[in-house]
Amino acid sequence: MDENIERQKEEIDAISAIYQENCQCEDENFQTYNIRIADGDLIANLIVTLPPEYPSVGPPYYLLNCPWMSRKDKEELSNEIERVAESNIGESVIYQWAEKVREFLQNKGDALQKLQAEETEEEKARKQILKSIPIWTTPCPEIVSSEPFTERKSTFQGHIATVFTQDQVRQVLAKLYENRKIAQATHNIYAYRIYKEDSKSWLQDCDDDGETQAGSRLLHLLQIVNSKDVIVVVSRWFGGILLGADRFKLINNAARQVLQLGGYLEASNDTGKRKNK
């Protein structure tokens, strides 16, 4: 174990020398470090936590924090990182991981530049016209947000709105993402339930936004409290400390808090729909 500690120290010293101010210690007790990697306007944060058994037994824990990146891109990059780990058991891998992220950003930047270069004037004009056309023909449903709370450096906040159609679901999500702080959250988990009176059926779905299983758990909570015609979004800003299974409890706490604030819990035993105030 002492050998691991010494190897960790040597690796972090080397990483700090290479990345300097872009490598920051987030938590000394948990040995968590945030490495900021940039290529032009594309920025990604590689957050690593070093367990006592690293590197002799297995790799460190990691999290990719890059809100602009699509889920598909995150999965592709995560697969690359995990392949590096699998082929280097017993070795220090943080520098290789960071360089893999940098390589991914460079390739993504090159692809974007190529796409922009190929864009014709006609396409630019068409996009400008489309931007001037309003996306929504009806006002966005009222959104209620709870006060954020922080647990072990991760911050959680719930948002809720009454919705009757999938179009309103998309409208609420778009409105929330207009808020830069919410858009930059590490995860925006959501679930919704809509009761279709004409067919006597439920329209419901959820999204993890990278927080595996969190969306389905949030949807399960809505089912338990019998909420209907509602969308709940829980924003989480990761603070550098891995919370394990506790994160699901905290996400549900944020959801319950905003359900209570919006007046949905009091009505759940009756119709499951928000009270008229």
Short mmCIF file of N, CA, C and O in Angstrom, two decimals, residues 23-135:
data_model
loop_
_atom_site.label_atom_id
_atom_site.label_comp_id
_atom_site.label_asym_id
_atom_site.label_seq_id
_atom_site.Cartn_x
_atom_site.Cartn_y
_atom_site.Cartn_z
N CYS A 23 -4.50 21.64 -13.46
CA CYS A 23 -4.66 20.45 -12.61
C CYS A 23 -4.85 20.93 -11.17
O CYS A 23 -3.95 21.51 -10.57
N GLN A 24 -6.04 20.72 -10.63
CA GLN A 24 -6.37 21.21 -9.30
C GLN A 24 -6.81 20.05 -8.41
O GLN A 24 -7.52 19.15 -8.84
N CYS A 25 -6.37 20.11 -7.14
CA CYS A 25 -6.82 19.13 -6.16
C CYS A 25 -8.20 19.55 -5.65
O CYS A 25 -8.36 20.64 -5.10
N GLU A 26 -9.21 18.69 -5.85
CA GLU A 26 -10.57 19.00 -5.41
C GLU A 26 -10.82 18.55 -3.97
O GLU A 26 -11.58 19.17 -3.24
N ASP A 27 -10.18 17.48 -3.57
CA ASP A 27 -10.38 16.96 -2.21
C ASP A 27 -9.17 16.11 -1.82
O ASP A 27 -8.94 15.03 -2.38
N GLU A 28 -8.38 16.58 -0.85
CA GLU A 28 -7.18 15.86 -0.44
C GLU A 28 -7.52 14.56 0.26
O GLU A 28 -6.81 13.56 0.11
N ASN A 29 -8.59 14.55 1.06
CA ASN A 29 -8.94 13.34 1.81
C ASN A 29 -9.29 12.18 0.87
O ASN A 29 -8.94 11.03 1.14
N PHE A 30 -10.00 12.50 -0.22
CA PHE A 30 -10.39 11.45 -1.16
C PHE A 30 -9.44 11.35 -2.34
O PHE A 30 -9.65 10.54 -3.24
N GLN A 31 -8.38 12.18 -2.34
CA GLN A 31 -7.41 12.19 -3.44
C GLN A 31 -8.12 12.37 -4.79
O GLN A 31 -7.99 11.56 -5.71
N THR A 32 -8.90 13.45 -4.86
CA THR A 32 -9.65 13.76 -6.08
C THR A 32 -9.03 14.97 -6.77
O THR A 32 -8.77 15.99 -6.14
N TYR A 33 -8.80 14.83 -8.08
CA TYR A 33 -8.13 15.87 -8.85
C TYR A 33 -8.94 16.18 -10.12
O TYR A 33 -9.53 15.27 -10.72
N ASN A 34 -8.94 17.45 -10.49
CA ASN A 34 -9.67 17.91 -11.67
C ASN A 34 -8.66 18.41 -12.69
O ASN A 34 -7.92 19.36 -12.44
N ILE A 35 -8.63 17.76 -13.85
CA ILE A 35 -7.70 18.14 -14.92
C ILE A 35 -8.52 18.79 -16.04
O ILE A 35 -9.39 18.15 -16.64
N ARG A 36 -8.26 20.05 -16.28
CA ARG A 36 -8.98 20.80 -17.32
C ARG A 36 -8.21 20.67 -18.62
O ARG A 36 -7.02 21.00 -18.70
N ILE A 37 -8.89 20.17 -19.66
CA ILE A 37 -8.25 19.92 -20.95
C ILE A 37 -9.02 20.72 -22.01
O ILE A 37 -10.25 20.65 -22.07
N ALA A 38 -8.30 21.48 -22.81
CA ALA A 38 -8.96 22.36 -23.78
C ALA A 38 -8.32 22.23 -25.15
O ALA A 38 -7.11 22.00 -25.28
N ASP A 39 -9.16 22.38 -26.16
CA ASP A 39 -8.70 22.48 -27.54
C ASP A 39 -9.56 23.54 -28.22
O ASP A 39 -10.71 23.28 -28.58
N GLY A 40 -9.03 24.74 -28.32
CA GLY A 40 -9.82 25.85 -28.82
C GLY A 40 -10.96 26.16 -27.86
O GLY A 40 -10.75 26.35 -26.67
N ASP A 41 -12.19 26.18 -28.38
CA ASP A 41 -13.35 26.45 -27.55
C ASP A 41 -13.90 25.21 -26.87
O ASP A 41 -14.83 25.30 -26.06
N LEU A 42 -13.38 24.04 -27.20
CA LEU A 42 -13.86 22.79 -26.62
C LEU A 42 -13.10 22.50 -25.33
O LEU A 42 -11.87 22.43 -25.33
N ILE A 43 -13.84 22.36 -24.24
CA ILE A 43 -13.23 22.15 -22.92
C ILE A 43 -13.86 20.93 -22.26
O ILE A 43 -15.08 20.72 -22.33
N ALA A 44 -13.02 20.13 -21.64
CA ALA A 44 -13.50 18.96 -20.88
C ALA A 44 -12.74 18.91 -19.56
O ALA A 44 -11.57 19.27 -19.48
N ASN A 45 -13.43 18.48 -18.52
CA ASN A 45 -12.81 18.28 -17.22
C ASN A 45 -12.77 16.78 -16.92
O ASN A 45 -13.82 16.13 -16.89
N LEU A 46 -11.56 16.27 -16.73
CA LEU A 46 -11.37 14.87 -16.35
C LEU A 46 -11.14 14.85 -14.84
O LEU A 46 -10.12 15.33 -14.35
N ILE A 47 -12.11 14.33 -14.10
CA ILE A 47 -12.05 14.29 -12.64
C ILE A 47 -11.70 12.88 -12.21
O ILE A 47 -12.42 11.93 -12.54
N VAL A 48 -10.58 12.72 -11.50
CA VAL A 48 -10.13 11.39 -11.09
C VAL A 48 -10.01 11.33 -9.57
O VAL A 48 -9.63 12.29 -8.91
N THR A 49 -10.39 10.19 -9.02
CA THR A 49 -10.25 9.91 -7.59
C THR A 49 -9.39 8.66 -7.44
O THR A 49 -9.68 7.63 -8.05
N LEU A 50 -8.33 8.76 -6.64
CA LEU A 50 -7.35 7.68 -6.53
C LEU A 50 -7.65 6.81 -5.32
O LEU A 50 -7.47 7.23 -4.17
N PRO A 51 -8.10 5.58 -5.53
CA PRO A 51 -8.33 4.67 -4.40
C PRO A 51 -7.00 4.13 -3.88
O PRO A 51 -6.00 4.16 -4.60
N PRO A 52 -6.95 3.61 -2.66
CA PRO A 52 -5.69 3.12 -2.08
C PRO A 52 -5.04 2.03 -2.91
O PRO A 52 -3.82 1.90 -2.90
N GLU A 53 -5.84 1.25 -3.64
CA GLU A 53 -5.28 0.12 -4.39
C GLU A 53 -4.73 0.52 -5.75
O GLU A 53 -4.17 -0.32 -6.47
N TYR A 54 -4.88 1.78 -6.15
CA TYR A 54 -4.34 2.24 -7.43
C TYR A 54 -2.88 2.64 -7.24
O TYR A 54 -2.53 3.27 -6.24
N PRO A 55 -1.98 2.26 -8.20
CA PRO A 55 -2.28 1.64 -9.50
C PRO A 55 -2.05 0.12 -9.55
O PRO A 55 -2.26 -0.48 -10.59
N SER A 56 -1.61 -0.48 -8.46
CA SER A 56 -1.19 -1.88 -8.51
C SER A 56 -2.32 -2.84 -8.87
O SER A 56 -2.12 -3.84 -9.56
N VAL A 57 -3.56 -2.53 -8.40
CA VAL A 57 -4.67 -3.47 -8.59
C VAL A 57 -5.60 -3.04 -9.73
O VAL A 57 -6.04 -3.87 -10.53
N GLY A 58 -5.92 -1.78 -9.81
CA GLY A 58 -6.86 -1.32 -10.82
C GLY A 58 -6.75 0.18 -11.04
O GLY A 58 -5.96 0.86 -10.36
N PRO A 59 -7.51 0.72 -12.00
CA PRO A 59 -7.43 2.14 -12.35
C PRO A 59 -8.14 3.02 -11.32
O PRO A 59 -8.88 2.51 -10.48
N PRO A 60 -7.95 4.33 -11.40
CA PRO A 60 -8.71 5.24 -10.53
C PRO A 60 -10.15 5.36 -11.01
O PRO A 60 -10.51 4.88 -12.08
N TYR A 61 -10.99 5.98 -10.17
CA TYR A 61 -12.34 6.32 -10.59
C TYR A 61 -12.26 7.60 -11.42
O TYR A 61 -11.39 8.45 -11.19
N TYR A 62 -13.15 7.75 -12.37
CA TYR A 62 -13.10 8.97 -13.19
C TYR A 62 -14.51 9.45 -13.52
O TYR A 62 -15.47 8.69 -13.48
N LEU A 63 -14.58 10.73 -13.85
CA LEU A 63 -15.83 11.33 -14.32
C LEU A 63 -15.47 12.36 -15.38
O LEU A 63 -14.52 13.12 -15.21
N LEU A 64 -16.21 12.35 -16.48
CA LEU A 64 -16.04 13.34 -17.54
C LEU A 64 -17.08 14.44 -17.36
O LEU A 64 -18.28 14.16 -17.39
N ASN A 65 -16.64 15.64 -17.17
CA ASN A 65 -17.54 16.78 -17.03
C ASN A 65 -17.38 17.67 -18.25
O ASN A 65 -16.43 18.44 -18.35
N CYS A 66 -18.28 17.52 -19.21
CA CYS A 66 -18.24 18.33 -20.44
C CYS A 66 -19.68 18.47 -20.93
O CYS A 66 -20.13 17.67 -21.77
N PRO A 67 -20.44 19.44 -20.39
CA PRO A 67 -21.87 19.57 -20.67
C PRO A 67 -22.21 19.74 -22.14
O PRO A 67 -23.32 19.39 -22.56
N TRP A 68 -21.29 20.27 -22.93
CA TRP A 68 -21.57 20.51 -24.34
C TRP A 68 -21.56 19.21 -25.16
O TRP A 68 -22.10 19.15 -26.26
N MET A 69 -20.96 18.18 -24.61
CA MET A 69 -20.76 16.94 -25.37
C MET A 69 -22.03 16.10 -25.40
O MET A 69 -22.73 15.98 -24.39
N SER A 70 -22.33 15.51 -26.53
CA SER A 70 -23.50 14.66 -26.65
C SER A 70 -23.29 13.36 -25.88
O SER A 70 -22.16 12.98 -25.56
N ARG A 71 -24.39 12.68 -25.60
CA ARG A 71 -24.29 11.40 -24.89
C ARG A 71 -23.48 10.39 -25.70
O ARG A 71 -22.67 9.64 -25.15
N LYS A 72 -23.68 10.38 -27.01
CA LYS A 72 -22.95 9.45 -27.86
C LYS A 72 -21.45 9.72 -27.79
O LYS A 72 -20.64 8.77 -27.69
N ASP A 73 -21.06 11.00 -27.83
CA ASP A 73 -19.64 11.35 -27.74
C ASP A 73 -19.07 10.94 -26.38
O ASP A 73 -17.93 10.44 -26.30
N LYS A 74 -19.84 11.16 -25.31
CA LYS A 74 -19.36 10.78 -23.97
C LYS A 74 -19.15 9.27 -23.88
O LYS A 74 -18.16 8.81 -23.31
N GLU A 75 -20.08 8.52 -24.44
CA GLU A 75 -19.95 7.06 -24.41
C GLU A 75 -18.72 6.62 -25.21
O GLU A 75 -17.98 5.73 -24.77
N GLU A 76 -18.50 7.23 -26.36
CA GLU A 76 -17.35 6.89 -27.19
C GLU A 76 -16.04 7.19 -26.46
O GLU A 76 -15.12 6.37 -26.44
N LEU A 77 -15.98 8.37 -25.84
CA LEU A 77 -14.76 8.75 -25.12
C LEU A 77 -14.56 7.88 -23.89
O LEU A 77 -13.43 7.46 -23.58
N SER A 78 -15.64 7.57 -23.18
CA SER A 78 -15.53 6.69 -22.01
C SER A 78 -15.02 5.31 -22.40
O SER A 78 -14.21 4.72 -21.69
N ASN A 79 -15.48 4.81 -23.53
CA ASN A 79 -15.00 3.51 -24.01
C ASN A 79 -13.50 3.55 -24.29
O ASN A 79 -12.77 2.59 -23.99
N GLU A 80 -13.03 4.66 -24.87
CA GLU A 80 -11.60 4.82 -25.14
C GLU A 80 -10.80 4.82 -23.83
O GLU A 80 -9.75 4.19 -23.72
N ILE A 81 -11.32 5.56 -22.84
CA ILE A 81 -10.63 5.63 -21.55
C ILE A 81 -10.57 4.26 -20.88
O ILE A 81 -9.54 3.85 -20.33
N GLU A 82 -11.68 3.53 -20.94
CA GLU A 82 -11.72 2.21 -20.30
C GLU A 82 -10.81 1.21 -21.01
O GLU A 82 -10.23 0.33 -20.38
N ARG A 83 -10.67 1.35 -22.34
CA ARG A 83 -9.74 0.48 -23.06
C ARG A 83 -8.30 0.73 -22.63
O ARG A 83 -7.51 -0.21 -22.51
N VAL A 84 -7.97 1.99 -22.40
CA VAL A 84 -6.63 2.32 -21.91
C VAL A 84 -6.39 1.67 -20.55
O VAL A 84 -5.34 1.10 -20.28
N ALA A 85 -7.41 1.76 -19.67
CA ALA A 85 -7.29 1.18 -18.33
C ALA A 85 -7.11 -0.33 -18.40
O ALA A 85 -6.26 -0.92 -17.70
N GLU A 86 -7.90 -1.00 -19.24
CA GLU A 86 -7.85 -2.46 -19.34
C GLU A 86 -6.51 -2.96 -19.85
O GLU A 86 -6.06 -4.03 -19.46
N SER A 87 -5.88 -2.19 -20.72
CA SER A 87 -4.60 -2.62 -21.29
C SER A 87 -3.41 -2.16 -20.48
O SER A 87 -2.26 -2.42 -20.86
N ASN A 88 -3.66 -1.48 -19.35
CA ASN A 88 -2.55 -0.98 -18.53
C ASN A 88 -2.78 -1.27 -17.04
O ASN A 88 -2.49 -0.42 -16.18
N ILE A 89 -3.30 -2.46 -16.73
CA ILE A 89 -3.51 -2.84 -15.33
C ILE A 89 -2.17 -2.85 -14.60
O ILE A 89 -1.19 -3.42 -15.07
N GLY A 90 -2.16 -2.21 -13.45
CA GLY A 90 -0.93 -2.14 -12.66
C GLY A 90 -0.06 -0.96 -13.00
O GLY A 90 0.97 -0.74 -12.35
N GLU A 91 -0.45 -0.19 -14.03
CA GLU A 91 0.33 0.97 -14.46
C GLU A 91 -0.42 2.26 -14.17
O GLU A 91 -1.64 2.28 -14.02
N SER A 92 0.33 3.36 -14.12
CA SER A 92 -0.27 4.68 -13.97
C SER A 92 -0.91 5.09 -15.30
O SER A 92 -0.27 4.96 -16.36
N VAL A 93 -2.15 5.56 -15.26
CA VAL A 93 -2.88 5.80 -16.51
C VAL A 93 -3.43 7.22 -16.65
O VAL A 93 -4.01 7.55 -17.68
N ILE A 94 -3.30 8.04 -15.63
CA ILE A 94 -3.97 9.35 -15.68
C ILE A 94 -3.48 10.19 -16.86
O ILE A 94 -4.29 10.81 -17.57
N TYR A 95 -2.16 10.21 -17.09
CA TYR A 95 -1.65 11.00 -18.21
C TYR A 95 -2.18 10.47 -19.53
O TYR A 95 -2.58 11.24 -20.41
N GLN A 96 -2.22 9.13 -19.68
CA GLN A 96 -2.76 8.54 -20.91
C GLN A 96 -4.23 8.90 -21.09
O GLN A 96 -4.68 9.16 -22.20
N TRP A 97 -4.98 8.91 -19.98
CA TRP A 97 -6.38 9.30 -20.05
C TRP A 97 -6.53 10.74 -20.52
O TRP A 97 -7.35 11.05 -21.39
N ALA A 98 -5.73 11.62 -19.91
CA ALA A 98 -5.81 13.04 -20.26
C ALA A 98 -5.48 13.26 -21.73
O ALA A 98 -6.13 14.05 -22.43
N GLU A 99 -4.46 12.55 -22.21
CA GLU A 99 -4.08 12.70 -23.61
C GLU A 99 -5.14 12.11 -24.54
O GLU A 99 -5.36 12.60 -25.65
N LYS A 100 -5.81 11.07 -24.09
CA LYS A 100 -6.91 10.51 -24.88
C LYS A 100 -8.05 11.51 -25.00
O LYS A 100 -8.66 11.66 -26.07
N VAL A 101 -8.33 12.23 -23.91
CA VAL A 101 -9.36 13.28 -23.94
C VAL A 101 -8.93 14.40 -24.88
O VAL A 101 -9.72 14.89 -25.69
N ARG A 102 -7.65 14.80 -24.79
CA ARG A 102 -7.15 15.87 -25.66
C ARG A 102 -7.25 15.47 -27.14
O ARG A 102 -7.67 16.25 -27.99
N GLU A 103 -6.88 14.21 -27.42
CA GLU A 103 -6.97 13.71 -28.80
C GLU A 103 -8.42 13.73 -29.29
O GLU A 103 -8.69 14.10 -30.43
N PHE A 104 -9.33 13.35 -28.42
CA PHE A 104 -10.76 13.34 -28.78
C PHE A 104 -11.23 14.76 -29.08
O PHE A 104 -11.95 14.99 -30.06
N LEU A 105 -10.84 15.73 -28.25
CA LEU A 105 -11.24 17.12 -28.47
C LEU A 105 -10.67 17.65 -29.77
O LEU A 105 -11.34 18.39 -30.51
N GLN A 106 -9.41 17.30 -30.07
CA GLN A 106 -8.79 17.75 -31.32
C GLN A 106 -9.55 17.21 -32.53
O GLN A 106 -9.82 17.95 -33.48
N ASN A 107 -9.87 15.92 -32.49
CA ASN A 107 -10.61 15.32 -33.60
C ASN A 107 -11.99 15.95 -33.76
O ASN A 107 -12.46 16.19 -34.87
N LYS A 108 -12.64 16.21 -32.61
CA LYS A 108 -13.96 16.84 -32.65
C LYS A 108 -13.85 18.26 -33.21
O LYS A 108 -14.69 18.68 -34.02
N GLY A 109 -12.82 19.00 -32.80
CA GLY A 109 -12.62 20.35 -33.30
C GLY A 109 -12.34 20.37 -34.79
O GLY A 109 -12.86 21.22 -35.52
N ASP A 110 -11.52 19.41 -35.26
CA ASP A 110 -11.22 19.33 -36.69
C ASP A 110 -12.48 19.03 -37.49
O ASP A 110 -12.70 19.60 -38.57
N ALA A 111 -13.32 18.13 -36.96
CA ALA A 111 -14.56 17.77 -37.65
C ALA A 111 -15.50 18.97 -37.74
O ALA A 111 -16.15 19.20 -38.77
N LEU A 112 -15.57 19.76 -36.65
CA LEU A 112 -16.44 20.93 -36.65
C LEU A 112 -15.94 21.98 -37.64
O LEU A 112 -16.74 22.61 -38.35
N GLN A 113 -14.63 22.17 -37.70
CA GLN A 113 -14.07 23.14 -38.63
C GLN A 113 -14.34 22.72 -40.08
O GLN A 113 -14.67 23.56 -40.94
N LYS A 114 -14.21 21.42 -40.34
CA LYS A 114 -14.48 20.93 -41.68
C LYS A 114 -15.94 21.14 -42.06
O LYS A 114 -16.26 21.55 -43.18
N LEU A 115 -16.82 20.87 -41.09
CA LEU A 115 -18.25 21.04 -41.34
C LEU A 115 -18.58 22.50 -41.62
O LEU A 115 -19.36 22.82 -42.53
N GLN A 116 -17.98 23.40 -40.83
CA GLN A 116 -18.22 24.83 -41.03
C GLN A 116 -17.69 25.31 -42.37
O GLN A 116 -18.29 26.14 -43.04
N ALA A 117 -16.54 24.74 -42.79
CA ALA A 117 -15.94 25.15 -44.06
C ALA A 117 -16.79 24.70 -45.24
O ALA A 117 -16.84 25.37 -46.28
N GLU A 118 -17.50 23.57 -45.07
CA GLU A 118 -18.31 23.03 -46.16
C GLU A 118 -19.68 23.69 -46.24
O GLU A 118 -20.42 23.50 -47.20
N GLU A 119 -20.04 24.45 -45.21
CA GLU A 119 -21.36 25.06 -45.19
C GLU A 119 -21.46 26.16 -46.24
O GLU A 119 -20.66 27.08 -46.30
N THR A 120 -22.44 26.08 -47.10
CA THR A 120 -22.59 27.06 -48.18
C THR A 120 -23.33 28.29 -47.68
O THR A 120 -23.97 28.29 -46.64
N GLU A 121 -23.23 29.35 -48.46
CA GLU A 121 -23.94 30.58 -48.13
C GLU A 121 -25.44 30.35 -48.10
O GLU A 121 -26.16 30.94 -47.30
N GLU A 122 -25.92 29.49 -49.00
CA GLU A 122 -27.34 29.20 -49.04
C GLU A 122 -27.79 28.53 -47.74
O GLU A 122 -28.86 28.86 -47.20
N GLU A 123 -26.97 27.61 -47.21
CA GLU A 123 -27.31 26.93 -45.96
C GLU A 123 -27.30 27.92 -44.79
O GLU A 123 -28.12 27.85 -43.89
N LYS A 124 -26.33 28.83 -44.82
CA LYS A 124 -26.26 29.84 -43.76
C LYS A 124 -27.52 30.70 -43.76
O LYS A 124 -28.06 31.02 -42.70
N ALA A 125 -27.96 31.10 -44.96
CA ALA A 125 -29.16 31.93 -45.07
C ALA A 125 -30.39 31.17 -44.58
O ALA A 125 -31.25 31.73 -43.90
N ARG A 126 -30.46 29.88 -44.94
CA ARG A 126 -31.60 29.07 -44.52
C ARG A 126 -31.64 28.94 -43.00
O ARG A 126 -32.70 29.05 -42.38
N LYS A 127 -30.49 28.73 -42.38
CA LYS A 127 -30.43 28.62 -40.93
C LYS A 127 -30.84 29.93 -40.26
O LYS A 127 -31.48 29.93 -39.21
N GLN A 128 -30.45 31.06 -40.88
CA GLN A 128 -30.79 32.36 -40.30
C GLN A 128 -32.31 32.55 -40.34
O GLN A 128 -32.90 33.09 -39.39
N ILE A 129 -32.96 32.11 -41.41
CA ILE A 129 -34.42 32.21 -41.51
C ILE A 129 -35.08 31.34 -40.46
O ILE A 129 -36.04 31.75 -39.79
N LEU A 130 -34.57 30.13 -40.31
CA LEU A 130 -35.15 29.22 -39.33
C LEU A 130 -35.03 29.77 -37.91
O LEU A 130 -35.91 29.60 -37.08
N LYS A 131 -33.91 30.45 -37.63
CA LYS A 131 -33.72 31.02 -36.30
C LYS A 131 -34.75 32.11 -36.00
O LYS A 131 -35.09 32.34 -34.84
N SER A 132 -35.22 32.79 -37.04
CA SER A 132 -36.16 33.90 -36.83
C SER A 132 -37.59 33.42 -36.64
O SER A 132 -38.46 34.20 -36.25
N ILE A 133 -37.84 32.13 -36.91
CA ILE A 133 -39.19 31.59 -36.75
C ILE A 133 -39.37 31.10 -35.31
O ILE A 133 -38.57 30.30 -34.82
N PRO A 134 -40.39 31.56 -34.60
CA PRO A 134 -40.61 31.09 -33.23
C PRO A 134 -40.82 29.58 -33.19
O PRO A 134 -41.53 29.02 -34.02
N ILE A 135 -40.18 28.93 -32.24
CA ILE A 135 -40.30 27.48 -32.11
C ILE A 135 -41.65 27.13 -31.49
O ILE A 135 -42.27 26.15 -31.85
#
